[in-house]
Coordinates of C-alpha atoms in Angstrom, one line a residue:
Chain A
M1 CA 243.4 360.5 -100.3
E2 CA 245.1 362.5 -98.2
F3 CA 248.8 363.3 -97.9
R4 CA 250.5 362.4 -94.5
E5 CA 252.4 365.7 -94.2
P6 CA 255.7 364.9 -91.8
G7 CA 254.8 366.4 -87.8
T8 CA 251.0 366.4 -88.8
I9 CA 249.5 363.9 -86.4
T10 CA 246.9 361.2 -88.4
I11 CA 242.5 361.5 -87.1
P12 CA 241.7 356.9 -87.8
N13 CA 238.0 357.6 -89.5
P14 CA 235.6 358.0 -87.3
Q15 CA 233.7 356.0 -89.7
K16 CA 236.0 353.4 -89.6
V17 CA 236.2 353.3 -86.1
F18 CA 232.9 353.1 -85.0
R19 CA 232.2 350.6 -88.3
L20 CA 234.7 348.0 -86.0
V21 CA 233.3 348.9 -82.3
I22 CA 230.0 347.3 -84.1
I23 CA 231.2 344.8 -85.6
G24 CA 233.5 343.6 -82.3
L25 CA 230.4 344.1 -80.2
V26 CA 228.3 342.0 -82.8
A27 CA 231.2 339.5 -83.2
L28 CA 231.4 339.2 -78.9
L29 CA 227.6 339.6 -79.1
L30 CA 227.4 336.2 -81.3
L31 CA 229.8 334.3 -79.0
V32 CA 228.6 334.6 -75.8
I33 CA 225.0 333.6 -76.9
V34 CA 226.3 330.5 -79.0
V35 CA 228.7 329.8 -75.7
T36 CA 226.0 329.9 -73.4
S37 CA 222.9 329.4 -75.1
F38 CA 223.5 325.2 -75.2
Y39 CA 224.1 323.3 -72.3
T40 CA 223.9 319.1 -71.8
V41 CA 222.2 317.6 -68.4
G42 CA 224.2 314.3 -68.0
P43 CA 222.2 311.5 -67.0
E44 CA 222.4 311.7 -63.3
E45 CA 221.3 315.4 -63.1
R46 CA 218.8 318.3 -64.0
A47 CA 219.5 321.1 -64.5
I48 CA 218.1 324.7 -62.7
V49 CA 217.7 327.5 -64.7
L50 CA 217.0 331.0 -63.4
R51 CA 216.3 333.6 -65.7
F52 CA 217.6 337.0 -64.7
G53 CA 217.9 335.3 -61.0
K54 CA 214.6 334.0 -60.7
M55 CA 213.9 330.5 -61.5
V56 CA 211.5 329.5 -64.5
G57 CA 210.2 325.8 -65.0
E58 CA 211.0 322.6 -63.9
P59 CA 214.3 321.4 -63.2
R60 CA 215.7 320.1 -67.0
M61 CA 215.7 316.2 -67.6
P62 CA 219.1 315.0 -69.0
G63 CA 219.8 315.9 -72.6
L64 CA 220.7 318.7 -75.0
H65 CA 219.1 322.0 -74.1
W66 CA 218.7 325.7 -74.9
K67 CA 217.9 328.4 -73.3
F68 CA 218.3 332.4 -73.2
P69 CA 221.8 332.7 -73.1
Y70 CA 223.8 334.8 -70.4
P71 CA 222.9 337.1 -68.4
I72 CA 219.7 336.8 -69.3
E73 CA 219.6 333.0 -68.3
T74 CA 221.4 331.0 -65.6
R75 CA 221.4 327.5 -65.5
T76 CA 223.2 324.9 -62.7
N77 CA 223.2 321.5 -63.1
V78 CA 222.7 319.2 -60.1
K79 CA 223.3 315.8 -59.7
V80 CA 220.2 314.0 -58.5
E81 CA 221.0 310.0 -58.6
H82 CA 224.3 310.9 -57.2
V83 CA 224.7 309.1 -53.7
Y84 CA 226.9 311.6 -51.4
K85 CA 228.6 309.7 -48.8
E86 CA 229.4 311.3 -45.4
E87 CA 231.7 309.9 -43.0
F88 CA 232.4 310.8 -38.9
G89 CA 235.0 309.8 -36.5
Y90 CA 237.2 308.4 -39.5
R91 CA 238.2 309.6 -43.0
T92 CA 238.7 307.1 -46.3
V93 CA 241.9 307.5 -48.0
R94 CA 240.9 305.3 -50.8
A95 CA 238.6 302.8 -51.2
G96 CA 239.6 299.5 -53.3
V97 CA 240.0 296.0 -53.0
R98 CA 242.1 296.8 -49.6
T99 CA 240.4 300.2 -47.8
Q100 CA 243.3 302.7 -46.9
Y101 CA 242.2 304.8 -43.6
A102 CA 243.1 308.2 -43.1
D103 CA 244.9 308.4 -39.1
P104 CA 242.0 308.7 -36.9
A105 CA 243.1 310.8 -34.4
P106 CA 241.8 314.4 -36.0
Y107 CA 238.7 313.0 -35.9
Q108 CA 238.4 311.6 -32.8
G109 CA 236.1 314.3 -31.8
E110 CA 233.7 313.1 -34.1
S111 CA 233.4 310.1 -32.8
N112 CA 233.3 310.8 -28.6
M113 CA 230.2 311.0 -27.1
L114 CA 228.3 310.2 -24.1
T115 CA 226.2 307.5 -23.8
G116 CA 222.4 307.1 -21.4
D117 CA 224.4 306.1 -18.5
L118 CA 227.1 308.7 -18.2
N119 CA 229.9 306.6 -19.9
I120 CA 232.2 307.4 -23.1
G121 CA 231.8 305.5 -26.2
H122 CA 233.7 306.3 -29.0
V123 CA 231.5 305.8 -32.5
E124 CA 232.1 305.6 -35.5
W125 CA 229.3 306.2 -38.7
I126 CA 228.3 307.2 -42.5
I127 CA 225.5 308.5 -43.9
Q128 CA 224.2 308.4 -47.7
Y129 CA 221.8 311.0 -48.6
K130 CA 220.6 312.1 -52.5
I131 CA 219.4 315.4 -53.7
H132 CA 215.8 315.2 -53.6
S133 CA 214.8 318.4 -54.3
A134 CA 217.3 320.2 -56.9
P135 CA 215.7 324.1 -56.3
D136 CA 215.9 323.1 -52.8
Y137 CA 219.6 322.1 -52.8
L138 CA 220.5 325.1 -53.9
F139 CA 218.9 327.7 -53.0
N140 CA 217.4 327.5 -49.3
V141 CA 220.6 326.9 -47.1
R142 CA 223.8 328.2 -47.8
N143 CA 226.5 325.5 -47.2
V144 CA 224.2 322.3 -46.7
K145 CA 226.9 320.0 -46.2
E146 CA 228.0 321.2 -43.1
T147 CA 224.2 321.8 -42.0
I148 CA 224.3 317.9 -42.8
R149 CA 227.4 317.0 -40.8
D150 CA 225.9 319.9 -38.2
A151 CA 222.7 318.0 -37.6
S152 CA 224.0 314.0 -38.5
E153 CA 226.6 314.7 -34.9
T154 CA 224.1 316.3 -32.9
V155 CA 221.1 313.7 -33.8
M156 CA 224.0 310.6 -33.3
R157 CA 224.3 311.9 -29.7
E158 CA 221.1 312.6 -28.9
V159 CA 220.4 309.1 -29.7
V160 CA 223.4 307.5 -28.1
G161 CA 222.8 309.7 -25.4
D162 CA 219.1 307.5 -24.3
R163 CA 221.7 304.2 -24.2
S164 CA 224.0 302.6 -22.4
V165 CA 227.4 302.0 -23.2
S166 CA 226.7 298.0 -23.2
E167 CA 223.6 298.7 -25.1
V168 CA 225.6 300.8 -28.1
L169 CA 228.2 298.3 -28.5
T170 CA 226.1 295.6 -28.8
V171 CA 223.0 294.9 -29.6
G172 CA 221.4 298.8 -29.8
R173 CA 223.2 299.3 -33.3
S174 CA 220.6 298.8 -35.6
E175 CA 218.0 300.0 -33.6
I176 CA 220.2 303.5 -33.3
A177 CA 221.0 303.8 -36.7
S178 CA 217.3 303.6 -37.0
E179 CA 216.5 306.3 -34.6
A180 CA 219.5 308.4 -36.2
E181 CA 218.3 308.3 -39.8
R182 CA 214.4 309.3 -38.9
K183 CA 215.4 312.4 -36.9
L184 CA 218.2 313.3 -39.0
Q185 CA 215.8 313.7 -42.3
E186 CA 213.4 315.2 -39.9
V187 CA 215.2 318.0 -38.9
L188 CA 217.3 318.4 -42.5
N189 CA 213.4 319.0 -43.6
G190 CA 212.7 321.3 -41.0
Y191 CA 215.9 323.8 -42.6
G192 CA 214.4 323.0 -46.1
C193 CA 217.8 321.1 -47.0
G194 CA 216.2 319.4 -49.9
V195 CA 218.0 316.2 -49.3
D196 CA 216.6 312.4 -49.1
I197 CA 218.7 310.6 -46.3
V198 CA 219.4 306.9 -48.1
T199 CA 220.8 305.3 -44.9
V200 CA 223.0 306.2 -41.7
Q201 CA 225.0 303.0 -40.9
L202 CA 227.2 302.4 -38.0
Q203 CA 230.8 301.2 -38.3
D204 CA 233.4 300.8 -35.4
V205 CA 231.5 301.2 -32.3
T206 CA 234.3 300.3 -29.6
P207 CA 234.7 301.7 -25.9
P208 CA 237.6 303.8 -25.5
E209 CA 240.7 302.9 -25.2
P210 CA 241.5 302.9 -22.2
V211 CA 238.9 301.3 -20.4
K212 CA 239.1 298.5 -24.1
A213 CA 240.4 295.9 -21.9
A214 CA 238.0 295.4 -19.0
F215 CA 235.1 295.6 -21.3
N216 CA 236.7 292.3 -22.7
E217 CA 237.1 290.9 -19.6
V218 CA 233.6 291.4 -19.3
N219 CA 233.4 289.2 -22.9
E220 CA 235.1 286.8 -21.8
A221 CA 233.8 286.7 -18.4
R222 CA 230.0 285.8 -19.9
Q223 CA 231.7 283.7 -22.4
E224 CA 233.2 281.9 -19.1
K225 CA 229.6 281.4 -17.8
E226 CA 228.5 279.7 -20.8
R227 CA 231.3 277.8 -20.8
I228 CA 230.7 276.3 -17.2
T229 CA 226.9 275.7 -17.6
N230 CA 227.4 274.3 -20.9
Q231 CA 229.7 271.8 -19.6
A232 CA 227.3 270.9 -16.3
W233 CA 224.4 270.5 -18.5
E234 CA 226.4 268.2 -20.7
A235 CA 227.6 266.1 -17.5
Y236 CA 223.7 266.1 -16.5
N237 CA 222.7 265.5 -20.0
K238 CA 225.2 262.5 -20.1
A239 CA 224.2 260.4 -16.4
I240 CA 220.8 261.0 -16.7
P241 CA 220.3 258.4 -19.5
E242 CA 222.6 256.6 -18.2
A243 CA 221.1 256.3 -14.9
E244 CA 217.8 255.3 -16.4
G245 CA 219.3 252.9 -18.6
K246 CA 220.3 251.5 -15.1
A247 CA 217.1 251.9 -13.6
L248 CA 215.5 249.8 -17.0
R249 CA 218.0 247.0 -16.4
M250 CA 217.2 247.1 -12.8
Y251 CA 213.6 246.1 -13.7
L252 CA 213.7 244.0 -16.5
E253 CA 216.3 242.0 -14.0
A254 CA 213.4 241.8 -11.8
E255 CA 210.8 241.2 -14.1
G256 CA 213.0 238.3 -15.1
Y257 CA 213.6 237.2 -11.5
R258 CA 210.0 237.4 -11.7
T259 CA 208.7 235.3 -14.3
A260 CA 211.1 232.3 -13.7
R261 CA 210.1 232.3 -10.2
I262 CA 206.6 232.1 -11.1
N263 CA 207.2 229.8 -13.6
R264 CA 209.2 227.4 -11.2
A265 CA 206.3 227.4 -9.0
Q266 CA 203.4 227.0 -11.1
G267 CA 206.0 224.4 -12.6
D268 CA 206.6 222.7 -9.3
A269 CA 202.3 222.8 -8.6
E270 CA 201.6 220.9 -10.9
R271 CA 204.4 218.5 -10.8
F272 CA 203.0 218.1 -7.3
I273 CA 199.3 217.7 -8.3
K274 CA 199.6 215.4 -11.7
F275 CA 201.7 213.5 -8.7
Y276 CA 199.2 213.7 -6.0
Q277 CA 196.1 213.0 -8.1
Q278 CA 198.0 210.0 -9.1
Y279 CA 198.6 208.8 -5.1
K280 CA 195.4 209.7 -4.7
Q281 CA 194.3 206.8 -6.7
A282 CA 196.1 204.4 -4.9
K283 CA 197.7 206.0 -1.7
T284 CA 199.1 203.8 0.6
I285 CA 201.2 201.7 -2.0
T286 CA 201.9 205.2 -3.5
K287 CA 203.5 206.4 -0.8
S288 CA 205.4 202.8 -0.1
R289 CA 207.0 202.5 -3.8
I290 CA 207.9 206.4 -3.5
Y291 CA 209.5 205.4 0.0
L292 CA 211.7 202.5 -1.2
E293 CA 212.9 204.3 -4.7
T294 CA 213.6 206.9 -2.5
M295 CA 216.1 205.5 0.2
A296 CA 217.3 202.8 -3.3
E297 CA 219.0 206.5 -4.5
V298 CA 219.9 207.7 -1.3
Y299 CA 221.7 204.9 1.0
P300 CA 224.3 203.9 -1.8
N301 CA 225.7 207.1 -1.9
I302 CA 226.7 207.7 1.4
K303 CA 230.1 207.1 2.9
S304 CA 228.9 204.7 5.8
V305 CA 226.1 203.5 7.2
Y306 CA 225.5 201.4 10.3
I307 CA 222.6 199.2 10.4
V308 CA 222.1 198.7 14.5
D309 CA 219.5 196.6 15.3
E310 CA 217.3 198.4 17.8
D311 CA 217.5 195.7 20.8
L312 CA 221.2 196.6 21.1
K313 CA 221.9 199.3 23.4
G314 CA 225.6 200.6 24.7
I315 CA 227.3 201.4 20.4
V316 CA 227.7 204.5 20.9
P317 CA 231.1 203.8 22.9
L318 CA 232.2 201.4 20.8
L319 CA 231.6 204.2 17.7
Q320 CA 234.0 206.1 19.5
L321 CA 236.5 203.2 19.5
M322 CA 236.0 203.0 15.5
Q323 CA 236.4 206.4 15.0
G324 CA 239.8 206.2 16.7
Q325 CA 241.2 204.2 13.8
S326 CA 241.7 206.1 10.6
G327 CA 238.3 205.5 9.5
K328 CA 237.7 204.4 5.9
G329 CA 234.5 203.3 5.7
G330 CA 232.9 200.1 4.4
R331 CA 229.7 198.2 5.5
Q332 CA 230.6 196.6 9.4
Chain B
M1 CA 228.4 361.9 -91.6
N2 CA 231.5 361.8 -89.6
K3 CA 229.6 363.7 -87.2
V4 CA 226.4 361.3 -87.1
Y5 CA 228.1 358.4 -86.9
I6 CA 230.4 359.9 -83.6
V7 CA 227.1 361.0 -82.0
L8 CA 225.5 357.6 -82.6
T9 CA 229.4 355.8 -81.4
V10 CA 228.5 358.2 -78.0
V11 CA 224.8 357.8 -78.1
V12 CA 224.8 353.8 -77.6
V13 CA 227.7 353.6 -75.6
L14 CA 225.8 355.9 -73.2
A15 CA 223.2 354.0 -74.2
I16 CA 224.9 350.6 -72.9
F17 CA 226.5 352.5 -69.6
V18 CA 222.9 353.8 -68.6
L19 CA 220.9 350.9 -68.9
S20 CA 223.6 349.0 -66.9
G21 CA 223.2 350.8 -64.1
S22 CA 219.7 350.9 -64.0
L23 CA 218.8 347.6 -64.6
Y24 CA 219.8 344.8 -61.9
T25 CA 219.4 341.0 -61.0
V26 CA 218.5 339.9 -58.1
S27 CA 218.9 335.9 -57.5
M28 CA 217.0 333.1 -55.8
I29 CA 219.4 333.1 -53.1
E30 CA 219.5 336.8 -52.4
Q31 CA 217.1 339.9 -50.8
V32 CA 218.6 343.1 -51.3
V33 CA 218.1 346.8 -50.0
V34 CA 217.9 349.7 -52.3
T35 CA 219.2 352.7 -51.0
R36 CA 219.0 356.3 -52.3
F37 CA 221.6 358.9 -51.1
G38 CA 222.1 357.0 -48.9
K39 CA 218.5 356.2 -47.3
P40 CA 216.5 353.0 -47.7
I41 CA 213.9 353.0 -50.2
K42 CA 213.0 349.6 -50.4
T43 CA 213.3 345.7 -49.7
I44 CA 213.1 343.0 -52.1
K45 CA 212.9 339.5 -51.9
E46 CA 211.6 338.3 -55.1
P47 CA 214.4 337.1 -57.4
G48 CA 213.9 338.7 -61.3
L49 CA 215.4 341.6 -63.0
K50 CA 215.1 345.2 -61.0
V51 CA 215.0 348.4 -62.1
K52 CA 216.1 351.3 -60.8
M53 CA 217.2 355.0 -60.6
P54 CA 221.3 355.1 -62.2
F55 CA 224.0 356.3 -60.5
I56 CA 221.9 357.3 -58.0
D57 CA 220.3 354.1 -55.9
K58 CA 222.5 351.5 -54.6
V59 CA 221.8 348.2 -54.2
T60 CA 223.2 346.6 -51.0
R61 CA 222.5 342.2 -51.6
F62 CA 221.8 339.9 -48.5
D63 CA 221.9 336.3 -47.8
M64 CA 218.0 335.1 -48.5
R65 CA 218.9 331.3 -46.9
V66 CA 219.5 330.1 -44.0
L67 CA 223.1 330.9 -42.5
E68 CA 225.7 328.9 -40.2
W69 CA 226.8 329.9 -36.8
D70 CA 228.5 327.8 -35.1
G71 CA 229.4 328.2 -31.1
S72 CA 232.7 327.7 -30.3
P73 CA 233.2 325.0 -27.8
D74 CA 233.5 325.9 -24.5
Q75 CA 233.9 324.8 -20.6
I76 CA 230.7 324.9 -18.9
P77 CA 230.0 323.6 -15.1
T78 CA 227.0 321.9 -15.3
G79 CA 224.6 321.8 -12.3
D80 CA 225.9 318.9 -10.3
K81 CA 229.3 320.8 -10.6
K82 CA 230.5 318.0 -13.6
F83 CA 232.8 320.2 -16.3
I84 CA 232.2 319.6 -19.6
W85 CA 232.6 320.8 -23.1
V86 CA 229.6 322.2 -25.2
D87 CA 229.9 322.8 -28.7
T88 CA 226.7 323.7 -29.8
F89 CA 225.3 325.2 -33.6
A90 CA 222.5 327.3 -34.9
R91 CA 221.0 328.3 -38.3
W92 CA 219.3 331.5 -38.4
R93 CA 218.7 334.0 -41.1
I94 CA 218.0 337.8 -42.3
A95 CA 214.1 337.9 -41.9
D96 CA 214.3 341.6 -42.2
P97 CA 216.8 342.7 -44.8
L98 CA 215.9 346.5 -43.9
K99 CA 216.4 346.4 -39.8
Y100 CA 219.8 344.3 -40.2
Y101 CA 221.1 346.5 -42.8
K102 CA 221.0 349.9 -40.4
R103 CA 222.0 347.1 -37.1
V104 CA 224.2 345.0 -38.6
R105 CA 225.0 346.1 -41.7
T106 CA 228.0 342.7 -42.3
E107 CA 227.6 339.3 -41.6
R108 CA 230.7 339.5 -39.0
E109 CA 228.6 341.7 -36.8
A110 CA 225.1 339.5 -37.0
Q111 CA 228.1 336.6 -36.1
A112 CA 229.7 337.8 -32.9
R113 CA 226.0 339.1 -32.2
L114 CA 224.8 335.6 -32.0
D115 CA 227.8 335.1 -30.2
D116 CA 227.0 337.2 -27.4
I117 CA 223.1 335.5 -27.4
I118 CA 223.8 332.0 -27.8
D119 CA 226.3 331.7 -26.0
S120 CA 225.8 333.1 -23.0
V121 CA 221.8 331.6 -22.7
A122 CA 222.9 328.9 -23.1
R123 CA 225.5 328.7 -20.4
N124 CA 223.0 329.8 -18.3
Y125 CA 220.7 326.8 -19.2
I126 CA 223.1 324.5 -18.9
S127 CA 224.9 325.5 -15.7
D128 CA 221.3 325.3 -14.2
N129 CA 220.9 322.0 -15.2
N130 CA 222.2 318.5 -13.8
L131 CA 224.8 316.9 -16.4
I132 CA 222.4 314.0 -17.1
E133 CA 219.3 316.0 -18.4
V134 CA 221.4 317.3 -21.1
V135 CA 222.9 314.2 -22.4
R136 CA 219.0 312.1 -22.0
N137 CA 216.5 312.2 -24.0
S138 CA 213.9 310.2 -22.5
D139 CA 214.0 307.5 -19.2
R140 CA 214.0 305.0 -21.6
V141 CA 214.9 301.7 -19.8
F142 CA 218.1 300.1 -20.9
T143 CA 217.4 297.1 -22.2
V144 CA 221.3 295.2 -22.4
G145 CA 220.9 297.1 -19.1
G146 CA 219.7 293.6 -17.8
E147 CA 222.7 291.8 -17.4
D148 CA 225.1 294.3 -18.4
N149 CA 224.2 297.3 -16.8
V150 CA 224.5 299.6 -14.0
Q151 CA 221.2 300.6 -14.3
T152 CA 220.7 302.1 -10.4
D153 CA 223.5 304.8 -11.0
V154 CA 221.5 306.4 -13.5
P155 CA 219.1 308.5 -12.1
H156 CA 215.2 310.1 -13.7
I157 CA 215.2 313.0 -15.5
E158 CA 213.0 316.0 -15.7
K159 CA 213.8 317.9 -18.6
G160 CA 216.0 316.3 -20.6
R161 CA 217.9 317.2 -24.3
M162 CA 215.5 317.9 -25.9
I163 CA 213.8 320.4 -23.6
I164 CA 216.9 321.4 -22.5
T165 CA 217.4 322.6 -25.9
T166 CA 214.1 324.1 -27.0
S167 CA 214.1 326.4 -24.2
I168 CA 218.0 327.7 -25.5
F169 CA 216.3 328.6 -28.8
E170 CA 213.3 329.9 -27.6
E171 CA 215.0 332.0 -25.4
A172 CA 217.9 333.1 -27.5
K173 CA 215.4 333.4 -30.7
K174 CA 213.3 336.2 -28.4
A175 CA 216.2 338.6 -28.1
I176 CA 217.5 338.6 -31.8
P177 CA 214.6 339.3 -34.0
E178 CA 215.4 343.8 -33.4
Y179 CA 218.8 342.8 -35.5
G180 CA 216.3 341.9 -38.0
I181 CA 217.2 338.1 -37.3
E182 CA 215.3 335.3 -37.0
L183 CA 216.7 332.3 -35.0
V184 CA 215.6 328.7 -36.8
D185 CA 217.2 326.1 -35.3
F186 CA 219.8 325.5 -32.1
R187 CA 221.4 322.5 -31.3
I188 CA 223.8 321.0 -28.5
K189 CA 226.3 319.5 -31.0
R190 CA 228.8 318.0 -28.5
V191 CA 229.0 317.2 -24.8
N192 CA 232.3 315.8 -23.7
Y193 CA 234.0 315.7 -20.0
V194 CA 236.8 317.9 -19.7
E195 CA 240.8 315.8 -19.1
E196 CA 240.6 315.6 -15.7
V197 CA 236.9 314.4 -15.6
R198 CA 237.4 312.0 -17.9
R199 CA 240.2 309.8 -16.1
R200 CA 238.0 309.9 -13.5
V201 CA 235.4 308.2 -15.8
Y202 CA 237.9 306.1 -17.5
D203 CA 238.5 304.4 -14.1
R204 CA 234.4 304.3 -12.7
M205 CA 233.4 302.4 -16.9
I206 CA 236.6 300.6 -15.8
S207 CA 235.6 299.1 -12.4
E208 CA 232.2 298.9 -13.7
R209 CA 232.9 296.5 -15.8
K210 CA 235.7 294.3 -13.5
R211 CA 232.3 294.0 -11.2
I212 CA 230.1 293.2 -14.3
A213 CA 232.3 290.7 -14.7
E214 CA 232.7 289.3 -11.3
K215 CA 229.1 288.7 -11.5
Y216 CA 229.6 286.7 -14.7
R217 CA 231.7 284.3 -12.9
A218 CA 229.6 284.1 -10.2
E219 CA 226.6 283.2 -12.0
G220 CA 229.3 280.8 -14.6
K221 CA 229.6 278.9 -10.8
K222 CA 226.0 279.4 -9.2
N223 CA 224.3 277.9 -12.5
K224 CA 226.9 274.9 -12.4
E225 CA 226.0 274.9 -8.7
E226 CA 222.4 274.0 -8.9
I227 CA 223.0 272.3 -12.4
D228 CA 224.9 269.5 -10.6
G229 CA 222.7 269.9 -7.4
E230 CA 219.9 268.8 -9.8
R231 CA 222.0 266.0 -11.4
T232 CA 222.6 264.8 -8.1
K233 CA 219.3 264.3 -6.9
L234 CA 217.5 262.9 -10.2
L235 CA 220.2 260.4 -10.0
N236 CA 219.6 259.2 -7.1
R237 CA 215.6 259.4 -7.2
I238 CA 215.7 257.4 -10.4
E239 CA 218.2 255.0 -8.7
S240 CA 216.2 254.9 -5.8
E241 CA 212.8 254.2 -7.2
A242 CA 214.1 251.4 -9.8
Y243 CA 215.2 250.0 -7.0
L244 CA 212.4 249.5 -4.9
K245 CA 209.9 248.8 -8.0
A246 CA 212.2 245.5 -8.4
Q247 CA 212.1 245.3 -4.7
Q248 CA 208.2 245.0 -5.6
I249 CA 208.2 242.9 -8.2
K250 CA 210.5 240.5 -6.8
G251 CA 208.6 240.9 -3.2
D252 CA 204.9 240.2 -5.8
A253 CA 206.9 237.4 -7.5
D254 CA 207.6 235.5 -4.3
A255 CA 204.0 236.3 -3.1
E256 CA 202.9 234.7 -5.6
A257 CA 205.6 231.6 -5.8
T258 CA 204.3 231.4 -2.2
R259 CA 200.4 231.5 -3.1
I260 CA 201.1 229.5 -5.6
Y261 CA 203.1 226.1 -3.7
A262 CA 200.9 226.9 -0.9
D263 CA 197.8 226.2 -3.3
A264 CA 199.3 223.2 -5.0
F265 CA 200.5 221.7 -1.7
N266 CA 197.6 222.3 0.6
R267 CA 195.2 219.5 -1.4
D268 CA 197.0 217.6 0.7
P269 CA 200.3 218.8 3.8
D270 CA 201.4 215.5 4.7
F271 CA 201.5 213.9 1.5
Y272 CA 203.6 217.0 0.5
L273 CA 205.5 216.7 3.6
F274 CA 206.0 213.2 3.0
T275 CA 207.9 213.9 -0.9
Q276 CA 209.4 217.0 0.0
T277 CA 211.3 215.3 2.9
L278 CA 212.1 212.6 0.8
E279 CA 213.8 214.9 -2.1
N280 CA 215.8 216.1 0.4
Y281 CA 217.3 213.1 1.8
K282 CA 218.0 212.5 -1.6
S283 CA 220.9 215.8 -1.6
S284 CA 221.3 216.0 2.2
F285 CA 223.0 212.8 2.7
G286 CA 226.1 212.5 0.2
A287 CA 229.2 210.9 0.2
D288 CA 230.7 212.5 2.9
S289 CA 227.3 211.7 5.2
T290 CA 227.9 208.4 7.5
I291 CA 224.7 207.4 9.0
I292 CA 223.3 205.2 11.9
L293 CA 220.1 203.6 10.9
S294 CA 217.9 201.1 13.0
T295 CA 216.8 198.0 12.1
D296 CA 212.9 199.3 13.1
N297 CA 213.2 201.2 9.0
D298 CA 210.7 200.6 6.4
Y299 CA 213.7 200.2 4.6
L300 CA 215.2 197.4 6.2
K301 CA 211.9 196.1 6.9
Y302 CA 212.7 192.6 5.4
L303 CA 216.6 192.5 6.8
K304 CA 216.0 190.0 9.4
N305 CA 212.6 187.8 8.0
A306 CA 210.3 187.7 5.3
Q307 CA 207.7 189.1 7.3
G308 CA 209.1 192.2 8.1
A309 CA 208.8 191.6 11.6
R310 CA 210.8 192.5 14.2

């Protein structure tokens, strides 16, 4: 034990200092070891472990893992199951039952592009991708997201640049999307990004604002053409069966006429023949009989019958006289 | 005793000092140039734990990865005098870090070099070619074109976008290696009309569309007329054919009837005449008729006497 004399400075005990330093270092070391030796990998993740900067082993699967503490080994978790999305020409502010979109004005540059017929089109699209190879994704390309976006814009313009504005607006959509997907994957593979393009999908594809009205006019005109053509066909399809119906009726009437006529003829003929056959057997007497029967029927119906003796001449003037009087019939 | 501890402390501290000065790591995304007294002595591209001379050797790190370059959008006139905005981008990497260290050193400097080279090569190629070559890839025939399109106005391309892009890439690539840089890719990201040209293009598009709309309407009218004409024609045909057929049938019927009658009546034409005339008498003379008969009439034969004589 030393006495502290006033005015003197106490030099700390080197032994104590040394011990303190050692204890401090050891404590620090233990802390670093514990904190940086254990790590978890989430269900949609893999972890890449670097030993002194160099990758060791395969990407680690989900779960709790141990590694050498920092700075010996470091790790980076990469979401390999997650589907990332990039939007072009617009931005979603908040997705939901009623999704909200940002003002598209700043993104017009992304969506305006030239078509193969040197017209201007407005194409919005999205891409979705997954990280296919975690090491590639982490180590090959700086700023993978920007690279993906640049490549996607380029590829979309290449594909759209080969199509007419009409194709882009209407029937070409799915073809454009799948070709863009294919080409984009090619380009990104060329850089070694380690991403897998899941899908490319066109969203709103429209003509530029100033020409929209004219494009609508085309649609309307096309529909008008359809409508008029269909109307004409309708009239046609209505008239023809009607006419055929009439024709059929005409035919049936003629057939009816034919049947009636022939039947009647046959009836008359047969009647005559039978009659004739009877007549043949007693010609003269039958003839006389028929005659008398007929005349017996005819004469009574006649209004006035004048019977003049055949020897009498000059009947005509008499008749004239009689005509003068009111001619009520009667036998004279 | 104290002295030992002091010495130990100093030794430990010194050891840490020296160790930290002689060990270093190179990560997966780095490549390194080691210089001694300012003079480069080696290049390291393999990642891992490395050793160097403490304090004397200095480590300069460079990126190993594919790096970005984005050309600032620029107005360029095409071969056919169309003014367009062209936005390009490229990807590059530091292939030879030593050369890079000597010639360029910083990324900012590298970007500037790339600007100079790539921009000028791109500008040359674009102003040498017509706009259509920069936009289209192939001579693919527009399909929907058929009805809707102004196919006639689109000329054939000789080279196309891909070939021009590749040409720019190849030429720029050649000029770059002296900086220790390797050009990995070059692409034309965007091509757009400048403002005044855009107005004109809109006008063109509008009149194009109006023309197409007119065409549709005209086609509609034509269709209607064709179909209506067909309809009338067919109706006439059906009607006249039906009439013809009906008349034929009736004619045949009449002929057949006549034949039947003739057949029957020809057995004894006189008898027929007789019976038919008598039938006619029945219907010819009626309540309005007046006839004059002579006694020389078979029916009145017996009027004068029983013998039927005159």
